[in-house]
Short mmCIF file of C-alpha atoms in Angstrom, two decimals:
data_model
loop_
_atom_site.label_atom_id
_atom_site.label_comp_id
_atom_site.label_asym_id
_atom_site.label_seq_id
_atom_site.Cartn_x
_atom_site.Cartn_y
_atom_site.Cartn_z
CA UNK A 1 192.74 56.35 -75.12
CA UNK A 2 194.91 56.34 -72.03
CA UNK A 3 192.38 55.51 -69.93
CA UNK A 4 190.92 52.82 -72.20
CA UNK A 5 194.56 51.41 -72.23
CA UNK A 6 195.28 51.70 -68.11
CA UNK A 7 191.54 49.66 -67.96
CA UNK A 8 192.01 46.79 -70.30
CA UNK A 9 195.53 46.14 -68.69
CA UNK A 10 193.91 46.28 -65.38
CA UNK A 11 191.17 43.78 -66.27
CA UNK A 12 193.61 41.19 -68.22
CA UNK A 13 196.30 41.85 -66.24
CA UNK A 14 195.34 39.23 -63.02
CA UNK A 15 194.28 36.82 -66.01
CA UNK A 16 197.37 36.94 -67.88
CA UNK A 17 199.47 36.18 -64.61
CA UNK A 18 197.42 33.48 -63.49
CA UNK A 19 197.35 31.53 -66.62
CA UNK A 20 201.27 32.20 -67.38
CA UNK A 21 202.57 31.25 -63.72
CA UNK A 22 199.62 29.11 -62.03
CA UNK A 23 198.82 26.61 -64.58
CA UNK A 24 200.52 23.45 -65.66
CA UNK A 25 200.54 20.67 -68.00
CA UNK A 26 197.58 20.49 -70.03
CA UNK A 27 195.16 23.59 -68.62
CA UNK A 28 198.60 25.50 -69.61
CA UNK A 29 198.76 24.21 -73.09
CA UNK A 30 195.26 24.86 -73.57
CA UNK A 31 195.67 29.06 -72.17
CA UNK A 32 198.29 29.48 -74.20
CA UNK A 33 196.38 28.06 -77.54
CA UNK A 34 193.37 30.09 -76.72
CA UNK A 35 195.75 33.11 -77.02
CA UNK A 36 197.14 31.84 -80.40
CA UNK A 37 194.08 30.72 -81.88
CA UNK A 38 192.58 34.25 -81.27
CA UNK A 39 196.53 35.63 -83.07
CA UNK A 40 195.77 33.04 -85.79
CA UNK A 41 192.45 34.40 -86.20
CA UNK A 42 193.87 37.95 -86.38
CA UNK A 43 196.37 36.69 -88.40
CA UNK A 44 194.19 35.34 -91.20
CA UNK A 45 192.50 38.92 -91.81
CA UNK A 46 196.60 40.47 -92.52
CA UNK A 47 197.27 37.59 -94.59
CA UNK A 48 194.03 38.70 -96.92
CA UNK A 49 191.13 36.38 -95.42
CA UNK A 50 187.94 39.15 -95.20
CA UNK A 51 185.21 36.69 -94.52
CA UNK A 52 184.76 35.93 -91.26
CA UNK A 53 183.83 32.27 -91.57
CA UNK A 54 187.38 31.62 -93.35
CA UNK A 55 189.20 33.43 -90.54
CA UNK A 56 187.32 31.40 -87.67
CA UNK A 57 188.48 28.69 -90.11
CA UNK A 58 191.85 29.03 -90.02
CA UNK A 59 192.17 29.84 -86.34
CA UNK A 60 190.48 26.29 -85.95
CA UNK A 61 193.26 25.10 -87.92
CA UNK A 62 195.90 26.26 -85.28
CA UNK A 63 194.29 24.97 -82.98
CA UNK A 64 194.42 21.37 -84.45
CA UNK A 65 198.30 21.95 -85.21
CA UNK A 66 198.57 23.13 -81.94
CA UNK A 67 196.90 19.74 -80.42
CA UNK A 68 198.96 17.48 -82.87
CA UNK A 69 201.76 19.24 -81.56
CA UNK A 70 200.56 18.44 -77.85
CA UNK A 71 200.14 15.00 -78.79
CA UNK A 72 203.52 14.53 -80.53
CA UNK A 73 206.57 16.09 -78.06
CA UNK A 74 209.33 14.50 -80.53
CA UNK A 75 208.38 17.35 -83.11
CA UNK A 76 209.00 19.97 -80.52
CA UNK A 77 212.91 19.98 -81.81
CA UNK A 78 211.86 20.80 -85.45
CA UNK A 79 209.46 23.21 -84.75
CA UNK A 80 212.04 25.05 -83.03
CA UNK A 81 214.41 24.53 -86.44
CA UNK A 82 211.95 25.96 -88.65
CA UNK A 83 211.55 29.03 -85.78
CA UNK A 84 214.71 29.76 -86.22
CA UNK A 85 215.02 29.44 -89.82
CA UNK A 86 211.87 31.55 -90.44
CA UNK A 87 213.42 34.24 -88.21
CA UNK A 88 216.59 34.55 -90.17
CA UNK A 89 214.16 34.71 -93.56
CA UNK A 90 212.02 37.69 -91.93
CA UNK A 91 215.20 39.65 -91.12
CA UNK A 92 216.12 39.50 -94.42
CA UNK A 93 212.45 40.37 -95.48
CA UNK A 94 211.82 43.36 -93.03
CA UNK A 95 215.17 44.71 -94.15
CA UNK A 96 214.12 44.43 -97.88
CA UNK A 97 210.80 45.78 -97.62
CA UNK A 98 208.94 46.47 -99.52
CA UNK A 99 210.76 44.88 -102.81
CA UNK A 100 210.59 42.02 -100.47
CA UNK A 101 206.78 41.76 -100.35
CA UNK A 102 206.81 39.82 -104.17
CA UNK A 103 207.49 36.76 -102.55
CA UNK A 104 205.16 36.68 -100.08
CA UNK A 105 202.39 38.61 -101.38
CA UNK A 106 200.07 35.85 -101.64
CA UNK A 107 197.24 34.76 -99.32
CA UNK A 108 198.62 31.14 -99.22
CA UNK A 109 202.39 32.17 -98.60
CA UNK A 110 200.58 34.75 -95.88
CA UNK A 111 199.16 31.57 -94.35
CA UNK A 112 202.03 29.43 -93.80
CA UNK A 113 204.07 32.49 -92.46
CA UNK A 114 201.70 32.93 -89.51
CA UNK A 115 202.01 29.37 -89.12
CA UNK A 116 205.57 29.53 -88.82
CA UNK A 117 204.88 32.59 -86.35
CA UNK A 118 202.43 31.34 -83.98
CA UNK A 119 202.75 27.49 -83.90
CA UNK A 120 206.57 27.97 -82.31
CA UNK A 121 205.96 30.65 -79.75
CA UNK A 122 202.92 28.16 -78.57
CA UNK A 123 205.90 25.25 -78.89
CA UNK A 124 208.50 27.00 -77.08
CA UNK A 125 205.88 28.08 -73.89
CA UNK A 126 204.69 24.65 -73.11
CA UNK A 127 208.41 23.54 -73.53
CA UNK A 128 209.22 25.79 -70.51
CA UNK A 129 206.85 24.97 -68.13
CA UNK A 130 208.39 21.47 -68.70
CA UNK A 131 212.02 22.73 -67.59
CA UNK A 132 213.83 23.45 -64.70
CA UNK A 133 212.90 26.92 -63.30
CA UNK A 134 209.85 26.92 -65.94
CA UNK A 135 207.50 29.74 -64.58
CA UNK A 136 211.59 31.55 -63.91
CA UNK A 137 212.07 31.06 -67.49
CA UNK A 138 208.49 32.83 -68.77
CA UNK A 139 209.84 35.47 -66.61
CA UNK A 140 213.18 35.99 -67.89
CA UNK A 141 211.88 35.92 -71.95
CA UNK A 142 208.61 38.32 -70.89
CA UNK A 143 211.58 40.66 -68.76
CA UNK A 144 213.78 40.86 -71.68
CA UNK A 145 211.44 41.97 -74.15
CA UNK A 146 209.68 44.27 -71.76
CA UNK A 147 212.95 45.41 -70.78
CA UNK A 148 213.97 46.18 -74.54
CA UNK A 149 210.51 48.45 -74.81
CA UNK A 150 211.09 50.16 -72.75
CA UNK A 151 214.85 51.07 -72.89
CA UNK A 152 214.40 51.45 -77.10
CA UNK A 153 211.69 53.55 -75.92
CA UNK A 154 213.51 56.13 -73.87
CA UNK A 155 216.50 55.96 -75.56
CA UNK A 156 214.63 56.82 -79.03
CA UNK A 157 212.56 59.41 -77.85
CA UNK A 158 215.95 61.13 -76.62
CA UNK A 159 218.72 59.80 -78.98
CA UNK A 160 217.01 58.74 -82.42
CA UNK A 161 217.69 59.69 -85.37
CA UNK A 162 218.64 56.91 -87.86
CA UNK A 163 215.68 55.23 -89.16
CA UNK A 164 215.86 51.26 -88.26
CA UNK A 165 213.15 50.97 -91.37
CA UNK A 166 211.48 53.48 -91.95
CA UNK A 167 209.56 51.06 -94.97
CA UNK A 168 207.91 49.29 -92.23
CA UNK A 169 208.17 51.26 -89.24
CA UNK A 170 208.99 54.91 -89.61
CA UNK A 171 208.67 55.19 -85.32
CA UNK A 172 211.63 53.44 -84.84
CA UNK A 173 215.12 53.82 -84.74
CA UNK A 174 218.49 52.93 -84.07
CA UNK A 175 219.40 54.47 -80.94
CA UNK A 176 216.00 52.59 -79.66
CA UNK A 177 217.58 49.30 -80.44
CA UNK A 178 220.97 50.28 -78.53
CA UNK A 179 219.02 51.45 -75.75
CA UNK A 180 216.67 48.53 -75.57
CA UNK A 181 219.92 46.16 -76.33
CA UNK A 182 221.56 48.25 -73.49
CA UNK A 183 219.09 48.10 -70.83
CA UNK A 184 218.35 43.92 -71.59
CA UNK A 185 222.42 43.72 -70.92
CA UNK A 186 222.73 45.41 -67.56
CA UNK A 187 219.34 43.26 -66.49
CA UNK A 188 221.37 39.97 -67.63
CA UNK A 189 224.13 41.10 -65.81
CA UNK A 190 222.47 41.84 -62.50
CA UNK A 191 221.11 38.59 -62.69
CA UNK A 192 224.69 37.18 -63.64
CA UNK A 193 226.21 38.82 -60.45
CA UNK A 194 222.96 37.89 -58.00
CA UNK A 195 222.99 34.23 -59.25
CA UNK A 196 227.30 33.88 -59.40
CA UNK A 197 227.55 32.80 -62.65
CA UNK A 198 230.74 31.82 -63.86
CA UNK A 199 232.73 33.97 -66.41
CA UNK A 200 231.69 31.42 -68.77
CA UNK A 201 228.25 31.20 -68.09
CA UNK A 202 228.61 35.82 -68.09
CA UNK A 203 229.25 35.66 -71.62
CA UNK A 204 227.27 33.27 -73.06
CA UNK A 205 224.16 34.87 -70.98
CA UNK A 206 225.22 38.17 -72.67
CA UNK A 207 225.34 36.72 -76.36
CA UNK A 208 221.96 35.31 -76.00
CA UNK A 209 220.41 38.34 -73.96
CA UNK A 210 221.28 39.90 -77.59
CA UNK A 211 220.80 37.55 -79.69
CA UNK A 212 217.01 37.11 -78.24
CA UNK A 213 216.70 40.94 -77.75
CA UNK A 214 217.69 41.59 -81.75
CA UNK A 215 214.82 38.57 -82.72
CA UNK A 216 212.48 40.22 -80.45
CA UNK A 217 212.83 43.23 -82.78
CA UNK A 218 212.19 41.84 -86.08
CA UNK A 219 209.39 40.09 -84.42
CA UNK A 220 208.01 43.83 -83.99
CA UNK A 221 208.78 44.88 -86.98
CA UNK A 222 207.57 41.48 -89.26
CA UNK A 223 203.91 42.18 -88.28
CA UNK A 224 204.38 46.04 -88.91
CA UNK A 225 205.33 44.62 -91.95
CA UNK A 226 202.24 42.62 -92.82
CA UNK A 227 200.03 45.27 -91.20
CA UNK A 228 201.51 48.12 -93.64
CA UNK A 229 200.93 45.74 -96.45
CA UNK A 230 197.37 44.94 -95.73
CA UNK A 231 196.60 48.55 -94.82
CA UNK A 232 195.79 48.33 -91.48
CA UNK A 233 196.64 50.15 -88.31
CA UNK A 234 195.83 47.07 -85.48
CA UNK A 235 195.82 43.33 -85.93
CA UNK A 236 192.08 44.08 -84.48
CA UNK A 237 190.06 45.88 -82.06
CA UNK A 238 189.73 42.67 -79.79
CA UNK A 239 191.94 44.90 -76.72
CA UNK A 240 190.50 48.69 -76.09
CA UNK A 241 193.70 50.71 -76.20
CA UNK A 242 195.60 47.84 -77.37
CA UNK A 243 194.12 46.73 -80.43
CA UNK A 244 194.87 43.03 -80.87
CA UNK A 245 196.33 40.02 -79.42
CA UNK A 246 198.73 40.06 -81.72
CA UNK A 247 199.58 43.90 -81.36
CA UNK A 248 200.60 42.38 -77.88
CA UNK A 249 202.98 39.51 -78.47
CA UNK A 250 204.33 40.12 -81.91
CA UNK A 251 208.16 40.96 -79.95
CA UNK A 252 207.40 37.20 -77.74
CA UNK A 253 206.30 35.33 -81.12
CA UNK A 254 210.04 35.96 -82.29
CA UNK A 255 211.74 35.77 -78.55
CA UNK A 256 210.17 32.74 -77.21
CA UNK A 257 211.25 29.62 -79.65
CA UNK A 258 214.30 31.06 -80.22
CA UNK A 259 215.52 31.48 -76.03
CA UNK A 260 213.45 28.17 -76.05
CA UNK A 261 216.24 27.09 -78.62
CA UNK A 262 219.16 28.72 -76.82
CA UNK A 263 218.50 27.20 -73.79
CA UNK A 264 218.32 23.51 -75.55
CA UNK A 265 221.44 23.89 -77.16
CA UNK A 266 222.36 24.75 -73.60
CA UNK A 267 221.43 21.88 -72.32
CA UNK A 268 218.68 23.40 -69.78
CA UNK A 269 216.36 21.27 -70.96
CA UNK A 270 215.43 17.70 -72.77
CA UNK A 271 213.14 17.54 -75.95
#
């Protein structure tokens, strides 16, 4: 399985770069769909869709949304709402689980959730590359939820002990989210001290660091959630070692719209 794992990364690794940081514009819009379109398609089999022609269906629905979406910028602001919005719901819902899974239960309410998953994190991406610093700012989101992995990682395999929800996801715990939070801090304030930010500027880079880091985690821990509902151990087999797209980007899918929404509030950027 290792070695499966250390090839597929190898092999998508010089893709995934090149699409993030090289493309612009449209081509970039269009990379980025393929990789939601391919979630959405994922998506449709946790949300209870077992035939394939109604999963290809609904991933061809995403990717209309997504080009309606292209086509009409002045939306970009309230796709970004309803991120946020549908962020705060999942906490709730992840926390809850499983007497939480009555009101979403059904394949329609399934639907529209992944909607509200994958249609911002798309949003939020083509947003950046429109920004000031935009292939800095892919950086910075991918860096903070890598950076969380890996220091919730570490931290839980040496510290954990308190369940974070054990309903959904009995692997993790709470001393992984300190040390994830922890690690994601001292990065922030590296780049605080290498870029002289102002005192200002420090804390309001820390508050977000966290705020994004905490999302990035019930991003996680939402698709555990539908995964452990439907019965299922990978979003699919489409990555050897990996399993699925989704597997891949369910921490970003939260952590994108929502440092896409920081920053606007910000200022960084007009929508």
């Amino acid at each position: 399985m290792l070695k499966q794992r250390i090839i597929t990364a190898l092999l998508l690794l010089p893709f995934a770069l090149g699409g993030f940081f090289l493309l612009d514009g449209a081509l970039f819009a269009l990379f980025i769909g393929a990789i939601v379109a391919l979630g959405a398609w994922e998506w449709a089999r946790l949300a209870g869709l077992t035939a394939q022609v109604q999963r290809i269906a609904f991933a061809v629905l995403v990717a209309l949304l997504l080009l309606a979406l292209y086509r009409l910028p002045a939306l970009a602001p309230w796709v970004l709402l309803l991120a946020v919005l549908w962020w705060a719901v999942a906490t709730l819902l992840v926390l809850s689980y499983p007497s939480s899974s009555r009101y979403w239960s059904s394949v329609p309410t399934k639907l529209l959730i992944g909607l509200l998953i994958l249609l911002p994190a798309w949003q939020g991406l083509v947003l950046f590359k429109l920004w000031p610093e935009a292939n800095w700012l892919i950086l910075a989101v991918m860096v903070l939820v890598w950076g969380a992995d890996i220091g919730a990682y570490f931290a839980g395999r040496r510290f954990g002990k308190r369940k974070l929800a054990p309903q959904v996801s009995p692997g993790k715990s709470w001393e992984g989210v300190y040390g994830g939070l922890l690690t994601t801090l001292l990065i922030c304030l590296g780049v605080a001290i290498y870029r002289d930010w102002s005192p200002v500027s420090l804390v309001l880079g820390l508050l977000g660091t966290a705020l994004v880091v905490l999302i990035s985690v019930v991003g996680d821990l939402t698709e555990s959630m539908f995964k452990r509902q439907s019965g299922v151990k990978d979003s699919s087999s489409l990555l050897p070692g990996h399993g699925g797209v989704l597997d891949r980007i369910d921490s970003l899918t939260a952590a994108i719209p929502v440092f896409a929404a920081l920053l606007w509030l910000a200022g960084w950027g007009a929508l």
